Amino acid sequence: MYDYDLLVVGSANADLVIRVERRPAAGETVLGSDLAVHPGGKGANQAVAAGRLGARTALLARVGDDGHGRLLLDSQRAAGVDTVGVLVGGAPTGIALITVDPSGDNSIVVSPGANGRLTPEDVRAAGSLFHASRVVSAQLEIPLDTVVEVVRNLAAGSRFVLNPSPPRPLPAEVLAACDPLIVNEHEARVIVGTALGDSPEDWAAALLALGPRSVVITLGADGALVAERAGARVRIPSVKVEAVDTTGAGDAFTAALAWRLGRRESLAEAAAYAARVGAVAVTRPGAQESFPTAEEVAALSGVLPGDDPATTGRKGGSEGLAGEPLRGESR
Ligand code: RIB
């Protein structure tokens, strides 16, 4: 029996967000909205997303001993996340400078700050969290050495999910532990390091050849593709909604998928659920503030928790919704 459905090891940032009519090109200055400060960071976002869905979640991260660090801790606790693994001090809290355009797309620059001080030793010291967690997820806004140590500390029988964002080439030891590796096209190109081939099925084959047990490729308007080493390739349709802000939607997708895998759903089932979570997230501004509860996800598909679609007549799944889907670069 595990104490946690999901342990997230990753970054926590204060997101400094400005809405702009157009994201600036090189050498260009544009005027934007008033500044908004939100709790963010790919790791902290995943933990809040899972906690809000009802997953028993813990976060292993590092924040500064400052106001941004307190903002992040408050947000985790409000979502029911166990912050026993959140270390404080060593550097200022990480910062993400984010511009969001009217289509909801964003550009992000991250100053890692304390995230860069989350060390392999911190991972080793958190051994009890690893032993208590059914699924462990990570991203790449913390040092790669730390992610390597994460895979070395996985408990027997636990499952590892990696979103390699921002992407970089990965050691074979990390790739071999991924089940799944979750990437968009850009991340896939960086991980594979050579020409990708024409179709997402080709990309999945190239990624699987590097060692992960399974792969999820997010395809924006075209949904996602899931592929297992020994299984079929399954296309997951996108969920049509009106996008307001894609920030953090990829993190919500990853967290939801990781949680549902821990509930023994198939990769395709978990990805279909995660697509609905990401779709709700893009309809609202900000990252963590935009993440839905399980009830809100159910409402999107017209099925409430506990309902049997066969008897209510309500329509489940992702068909028949209009608007903008989960976007590929929404992290
Ligand atoms: O994935 C979105 C996140 O990326 C933002 O919250 C920002 O902090 C950056 O880490």
Short mmCIF file of C-alpha atoms and ligand atoms in Angstrom, two decimals:
data_model
loop_
_atom_site.label_atom_id
_atom_site.label_comp_id
_atom_site.label_asym_id
_atom_site.label_seq_id
_atom_site.Cartn_x
_atom_site.Cartn_y
_atom_site.Cartn_z
CA MET A 1 0.00 0.00 0.00
CA TYR A 2 1.50 3.31 -1.07
CA ASP A 3 1.04 6.54 0.89
CA TYR A 4 1.22 8.64 -2.28
CA ASP A 5 -0.31 8.12 -5.70
CA LEU A 6 2.27 10.49 -7.14
CA LEU A 7 5.61 11.95 -6.10
CA VAL A 8 6.65 14.89 -8.30
CA VAL A 9 10.34 15.78 -8.34
CA GLY A 10 10.89 19.09 -10.06
CA SER A 11 10.89 22.84 -10.26
CA ALA A 12 8.88 25.50 -8.50
CA ASN A 13 8.83 28.99 -10.03
CA ALA A 14 7.12 32.29 -9.47
CA ASP A 15 5.51 33.02 -12.85
CA LEU A 16 5.74 36.71 -13.76
CA VAL A 17 3.12 37.02 -16.48
CA ILE A 18 2.41 39.84 -18.94
CA ARG A 19 -0.32 39.59 -21.56
CA VAL A 20 0.68 41.08 -24.92
CA GLU A 21 -1.03 41.70 -28.25
CA ARG A 22 1.95 40.10 -29.96
CA ARG A 23 4.97 38.32 -28.51
CA PRO A 24 8.08 40.40 -29.36
CA ALA A 25 10.55 39.36 -32.07
CA ALA A 26 14.32 39.68 -31.54
CA GLY A 27 15.29 43.30 -30.87
CA GLU A 28 11.67 44.40 -30.50
CA THR A 29 9.93 46.07 -27.54
CA VAL A 30 6.17 45.72 -27.02
CA LEU A 31 3.90 47.09 -24.31
CA GLY A 32 1.80 44.65 -22.32
CA SER A 33 -0.67 44.33 -19.45
CA ASP A 34 -0.04 44.89 -15.75
CA LEU A 35 2.24 42.27 -14.25
CA ALA A 36 0.59 39.24 -12.63
CA VAL A 37 2.50 36.92 -10.29
CA HIS A 38 1.34 33.30 -10.13
CA PRO A 39 2.70 30.10 -8.57
CA GLY A 40 4.22 27.95 -11.34
CA GLY A 41 7.15 25.77 -12.35
CA LYS A 42 6.70 22.47 -14.14
CA GLY A 43 7.15 20.35 -11.02
CA ALA A 44 4.99 22.46 -8.74
CA ASN A 45 2.37 22.67 -11.48
CA GLN A 46 2.24 18.89 -11.83
CA ALA A 47 1.86 18.45 -8.09
CA VAL A 48 -0.99 20.97 -7.84
CA ALA A 49 -2.73 19.47 -10.87
CA ALA A 50 -2.62 15.99 -9.35
CA GLY A 51 -3.64 17.20 -5.91
CA ARG A 52 -6.61 19.08 -7.29
CA LEU A 53 -7.78 15.95 -9.13
CA GLY A 54 -7.76 14.09 -5.83
CA ALA A 55 -4.44 12.25 -6.09
CA ARG A 56 -2.46 11.78 -2.88
CA THR A 57 0.55 13.81 -3.96
CA ALA A 58 3.95 14.84 -2.60
CA LEU A 59 6.43 17.33 -4.07
CA LEU A 60 10.22 17.14 -3.83
CA ALA A 61 11.54 20.57 -4.81
CA ARG A 62 13.55 23.53 -3.57
CA VAL A 63 12.37 27.12 -3.16
CA GLY A 64 14.04 30.21 -1.75
CA ASP A 65 13.45 31.59 1.72
CA ASP A 66 11.44 34.48 0.26
CA GLY A 67 7.95 35.65 -0.63
CA HIS A 68 7.83 33.67 -3.88
CA GLY A 69 8.76 30.52 -1.99
CA ARG A 70 5.92 31.12 0.45
CA LEU A 71 3.50 31.75 -2.43
CA LEU A 72 4.46 28.37 -3.89
CA LEU A 73 4.17 26.50 -0.60
CA ASP A 74 0.74 28.05 0.05
CA SER A 75 -0.47 26.96 -3.39
CA GLN A 76 0.74 23.38 -2.85
CA ARG A 77 -0.94 23.13 0.53
CA ALA A 78 -4.19 24.60 -0.78
CA ALA A 79 -4.26 21.79 -3.36
CA GLY A 80 -3.69 19.19 -0.63
CA VAL A 81 -0.10 18.40 -1.69
CA ASP A 82 2.27 17.11 1.01
CA THR A 83 5.16 19.62 1.13
CA VAL A 84 7.36 17.63 3.52
CA GLY A 85 9.82 17.25 0.62
CA VAL A 86 9.97 20.95 -0.29
CA LEU A 87 13.36 22.27 0.79
CA VAL A 88 13.79 25.96 1.55
CA GLY A 89 16.89 28.09 1.01
CA GLY A 90 20.18 28.04 -0.86
CA ALA A 91 19.14 30.56 -3.53
CA PRO A 92 16.15 32.73 -4.43
CA THR A 93 13.04 30.98 -5.70
CA GLY A 94 13.08 30.26 -9.44
CA ILE A 95 11.44 32.82 -11.71
CA ALA A 96 9.65 32.36 -15.03
CA LEU A 97 9.15 35.42 -17.25
CA ILE A 98 6.08 34.67 -19.35
CA THR A 99 4.36 36.54 -22.16
CA VAL A 100 0.93 35.35 -23.28
CA ASP A 101 -0.67 36.46 -26.56
CA PRO A 102 -4.41 36.68 -27.37
CA SER A 103 -4.42 33.16 -28.81
CA GLY A 104 -3.29 31.83 -25.44
CA ASP A 105 0.19 30.86 -26.66
CA ASN A 106 3.15 31.80 -24.51
CA SER A 107 6.91 32.37 -24.46
CA ILE A 108 8.80 31.54 -21.27
CA VAL A 109 12.28 32.29 -19.94
CA VAL A 110 13.21 30.57 -16.66
CA SER A 111 15.84 31.65 -14.15
CA PRO A 112 16.22 28.40 -12.15
CA GLY A 113 17.38 29.93 -8.86
CA ALA A 114 16.77 27.39 -6.07
CA ASN A 115 15.68 24.74 -8.61
CA GLY A 116 19.30 24.55 -9.71
CA ARG A 117 20.26 23.67 -6.13
CA LEU A 118 18.03 20.59 -5.89
CA THR A 119 20.85 18.06 -5.71
CA PRO A 120 21.28 14.29 -6.03
CA GLU A 121 21.95 14.32 -2.30
CA ASP A 122 18.52 15.89 -1.73
CA VAL A 123 17.03 12.99 -3.69
CA ARG A 124 18.91 10.38 -1.65
CA ALA A 125 17.76 12.07 1.55
CA ALA A 126 14.14 11.74 0.44
CA GLY A 127 14.28 7.94 0.16
CA SER A 128 11.18 7.45 2.30
CA LEU A 129 9.11 9.49 -0.17
CA PHE A 130 10.26 7.30 -3.05
CA HIS A 131 9.37 4.12 -1.16
CA ALA A 132 5.92 5.51 -0.38
CA SER A 133 5.03 6.52 -3.96
CA ARG A 134 3.31 4.45 -6.64
CA VAL A 135 4.33 6.78 -9.50
CA VAL A 136 7.20 9.29 -9.67
CA SER A 137 7.33 12.06 -12.26
CA ALA A 138 10.02 14.56 -13.20
CA GLN A 139 10.84 17.27 -15.76
CA LEU A 140 14.10 19.00 -16.72
CA GLU A 141 14.00 22.37 -14.93
CA ILE A 142 16.24 20.80 -12.26
CA PRO A 143 19.81 19.54 -12.79
CA LEU A 144 20.09 16.43 -14.98
CA ASP A 145 22.28 14.75 -12.32
CA THR A 146 19.34 15.06 -9.96
CA VAL A 147 17.00 13.39 -12.46
CA VAL A 148 19.53 10.56 -12.87
CA GLU A 149 19.49 10.12 -9.10
CA VAL A 150 15.68 10.03 -9.17
CA VAL A 151 15.67 6.98 -11.45
CA ARG A 152 18.29 5.31 -9.24
CA ASN A 153 16.04 5.78 -6.20
CA LEU A 154 12.78 4.44 -7.66
CA ALA A 155 11.23 1.80 -5.43
CA ALA A 156 10.68 -1.66 -6.89
CA GLY A 157 7.28 -1.71 -8.58
CA SER A 158 6.91 2.05 -8.91
CA ARG A 159 6.52 3.73 -12.28
CA PHE A 160 8.52 6.68 -13.68
CA VAL A 161 7.06 9.35 -15.94
CA LEU A 162 9.29 11.98 -17.54
CA ASN A 163 8.41 15.14 -19.44
CA PRO A 164 11.85 16.25 -20.70
CA SER A 165 11.07 19.96 -20.78
CA PRO A 166 13.06 22.03 -21.50
CA PRO A 167 14.55 19.28 -23.66
CA ARG A 168 18.12 18.05 -23.81
CA PRO A 169 19.74 14.75 -24.79
CA LEU A 170 19.19 12.15 -22.07
CA PRO A 171 21.42 9.39 -20.71
CA ALA A 172 20.36 5.83 -21.54
CA GLU A 173 19.80 5.14 -17.84
CA VAL A 174 17.10 7.79 -17.65
CA LEU A 175 15.48 6.84 -20.97
CA ALA A 176 15.28 3.18 -19.95
CA ALA A 177 13.31 4.10 -16.82
CA CYS A 178 10.63 6.17 -18.62
CA ASP A 179 7.18 4.60 -18.76
CA PRO A 180 6.20 6.82 -20.48
CA LEU A 181 8.43 9.53 -21.89
CA ILE A 182 6.03 12.41 -22.70
CA VAL A 183 7.16 14.78 -25.46
CA ASN A 184 5.92 17.20 -28.06
CA GLU A 185 7.48 17.32 -31.53
CA HIS A 186 10.20 19.82 -30.56
CA GLU A 187 11.20 17.78 -27.51
CA ALA A 188 11.21 14.59 -29.59
CA ARG A 189 13.63 16.19 -32.08
CA VAL A 190 16.05 17.18 -29.34
CA ILE A 191 15.90 13.78 -27.62
CA VAL A 192 16.34 11.79 -30.84
CA GLY A 193 19.03 14.18 -32.10
CA THR A 194 18.69 13.19 -35.76
CA ALA A 195 16.00 13.51 -38.43
CA LEU A 196 12.72 12.35 -36.95
CA GLY A 197 10.88 10.87 -39.92
CA ASP A 198 7.56 11.99 -41.37
CA SER A 199 4.81 10.78 -39.08
CA PRO A 200 4.30 10.74 -35.31
CA GLU A 201 4.37 6.94 -35.60
CA ASP A 202 7.93 7.31 -37.01
CA TRP A 203 8.86 9.65 -34.15
CA ALA A 204 7.53 7.17 -31.64
CA ALA A 205 9.58 4.39 -33.22
CA ALA A 206 12.74 6.53 -33.08
CA LEU A 207 12.10 7.40 -29.42
CA LEU A 208 11.30 3.80 -28.41
CA ALA A 209 14.55 2.69 -30.04
CA LEU A 210 16.35 4.79 -27.42
CA GLY A 211 15.01 2.67 -24.59
CA PRO A 212 11.83 4.02 -22.94
CA ARG A 213 9.15 1.45 -22.23
CA SER A 214 6.48 3.71 -23.64
CA VAL A 215 6.09 7.09 -25.28
CA VAL A 216 3.35 9.71 -25.42
CA ILE A 217 3.67 12.33 -28.16
CA THR A 218 1.44 15.38 -27.77
CA LEU A 219 0.32 16.71 -31.15
CA GLY A 220 -1.58 19.92 -30.41
CA ALA A 221 -4.72 20.09 -32.53
CA ASP A 222 -4.15 16.49 -33.58
CA GLY A 223 -4.36 15.13 -30.04
CA ALA A 224 -1.69 12.66 -28.95
CA LEU A 225 -0.12 9.38 -29.93
CA VAL A 226 0.65 6.70 -27.35
CA ALA A 227 3.09 3.91 -28.14
CA GLU A 228 4.36 1.05 -26.04
CA ARG A 229 7.45 -0.97 -26.81
CA ALA A 230 5.48 -4.16 -27.12
CA GLY A 231 2.11 -2.66 -28.01
CA ALA A 232 0.09 -0.88 -30.63
CA ARG A 233 0.26 2.81 -31.49
CA VAL A 234 -2.98 4.52 -30.44
CA ARG A 235 -4.13 7.99 -31.53
CA ILE A 236 -5.89 10.01 -28.81
CA PRO A 237 -8.20 12.70 -30.22
CA SER A 238 -7.89 16.27 -29.01
CA VAL A 239 -10.61 17.87 -26.91
CA LYS A 240 -12.06 21.00 -28.51
CA VAL A 241 -12.27 24.04 -26.25
CA GLU A 242 -11.60 27.79 -26.52
CA ALA A 243 -7.99 28.43 -25.39
CA VAL A 244 -7.30 31.45 -23.18
CA ASP A 245 -3.86 30.59 -21.78
CA THR A 246 -1.93 27.40 -22.48
CA THR A 247 0.58 27.94 -19.63
CA GLY A 248 0.89 24.80 -17.52
CA ALA A 249 -1.61 22.76 -19.54
CA GLY A 250 1.12 20.30 -20.51
CA ASP A 251 2.01 19.92 -16.82
CA ALA A 252 -1.62 19.20 -15.98
CA PHE A 253 -1.72 16.64 -18.81
CA THR A 254 1.39 14.88 -17.49
CA ALA A 255 0.18 14.86 -13.88
CA ALA A 256 -3.22 13.49 -14.80
CA LEU A 257 -1.69 10.80 -16.98
CA ALA A 258 0.77 9.77 -14.26
CA TRP A 259 -1.99 9.58 -11.66
CA ARG A 260 -4.31 7.52 -13.86
CA LEU A 261 -1.51 5.10 -14.76
CA GLY A 262 -1.10 4.48 -11.04
CA ARG A 263 -4.77 3.51 -10.99
CA ARG A 264 -3.90 0.76 -13.47
CA GLU A 265 -5.53 2.39 -16.49
CA SER A 266 -3.99 1.60 -19.86
CA LEU A 267 -1.73 4.22 -21.40
CA ALA A 268 -4.43 5.10 -23.94
CA GLU A 269 -7.12 5.44 -21.26
CA ALA A 270 -4.87 7.58 -19.06
CA ALA A 271 -3.91 9.80 -22.01
CA ALA A 272 -7.55 10.31 -22.99
CA TYR A 273 -8.36 11.42 -19.45
CA ALA A 274 -5.27 13.64 -19.36
CA ALA A 275 -6.33 15.31 -22.62
CA ARG A 276 -9.58 16.37 -20.93
CA VAL A 277 -7.67 17.76 -17.95
CA GLY A 278 -5.38 19.76 -20.25
CA ALA A 279 -8.36 21.00 -22.23
CA VAL A 280 -10.01 22.48 -19.14
CA ALA A 281 -6.70 24.06 -18.09
CA VAL A 282 -6.29 26.03 -21.36
CA THR A 283 -9.71 27.65 -20.93
CA ARG A 284 -8.52 29.62 -17.88
CA PRO A 285 -5.64 32.06 -17.26
CA GLY A 286 -2.48 31.15 -15.36
CA ALA A 287 -0.98 27.77 -14.62
CA GLN A 288 -1.97 26.34 -11.24
CA GLU A 289 -5.12 28.48 -10.98
CA SER A 290 -6.34 26.92 -14.22
CA PHE A 291 -6.18 23.28 -13.16
CA PRO A 292 -9.52 21.49 -12.77
CA THR A 293 -11.00 19.25 -10.12
CA ALA A 294 -12.14 15.77 -11.11
CA GLU A 295 -15.72 17.07 -11.12
CA GLU A 296 -14.82 19.81 -13.60
CA VAL A 297 -13.13 17.27 -15.87
CA ALA A 298 -16.20 15.07 -15.72
CA ALA A 299 -18.43 18.03 -16.54
CA LEU A 300 -16.37 18.70 -19.69
CA SER A 301 -17.24 15.27 -21.03
CA GLY A 302 -20.78 15.39 -19.70
CA VAL A 303 -20.25 12.50 -17.28
CA LEU A 304 -20.26 13.09 -13.54
CA PRO A 305 -18.22 10.95 -11.14
CA GLY A 306 -20.25 7.85 -10.32
CA ASP A 307 -22.49 8.23 -13.37
CA ASP A 308 -22.90 5.33 -15.73
CA PRO A 309 -23.00 6.89 -19.22
CA ALA A 310 -24.94 3.87 -20.43
CA THR A 311 -27.84 4.72 -18.14
CA THR A 312 -27.68 8.54 -17.95
CA GLY A 313 -27.62 9.02 -21.70
CA ARG A 314 -24.89 11.65 -21.28
CA LYS A 315 -22.04 11.45 -23.72
CA GLY A 316 -18.58 10.50 -22.46
CA GLY A 317 -15.25 10.79 -24.26
CA SER A 318 -13.99 13.76 -26.17
CA GLU A 319 -16.19 13.83 -29.24
CA GLY A 320 -18.48 16.60 -30.26
CA LEU A 321 -16.84 19.53 -28.42
CA ALA A 322 -16.01 22.64 -30.41
CA GLY A 323 -13.08 25.05 -30.29
CA GLU A 324 -9.37 24.82 -29.54
CA PRO A 325 -7.61 21.63 -28.40
CA LEU A 326 -4.82 20.90 -25.97
CA ARG A 327 -1.90 22.53 -27.71
CA GLY A 328 1.42 20.89 -28.39
CA GLU A 329 3.63 23.56 -26.80
CA SER A 330 1.60 24.30 -23.73
CA ARG A 331 4.10 23.73 -21.01
O1 RIB B 1 4.96 24.62 -17.96
C1 RIB B 1 4.65 25.91 -17.53
C2 RIB B 1 5.68 26.37 -16.57
O2 RIB B 1 6.90 26.51 -17.24
C3 RIB B 1 5.40 27.72 -15.99
O3 RIB B 1 4.59 27.66 -14.82
C4 RIB B 1 6.78 28.27 -15.74
O4 RIB B 1 7.12 28.36 -14.41
C5 RIB B 1 7.72 27.34 -16.48
O5 RIB B 1 8.40 26.51 -15.63
#
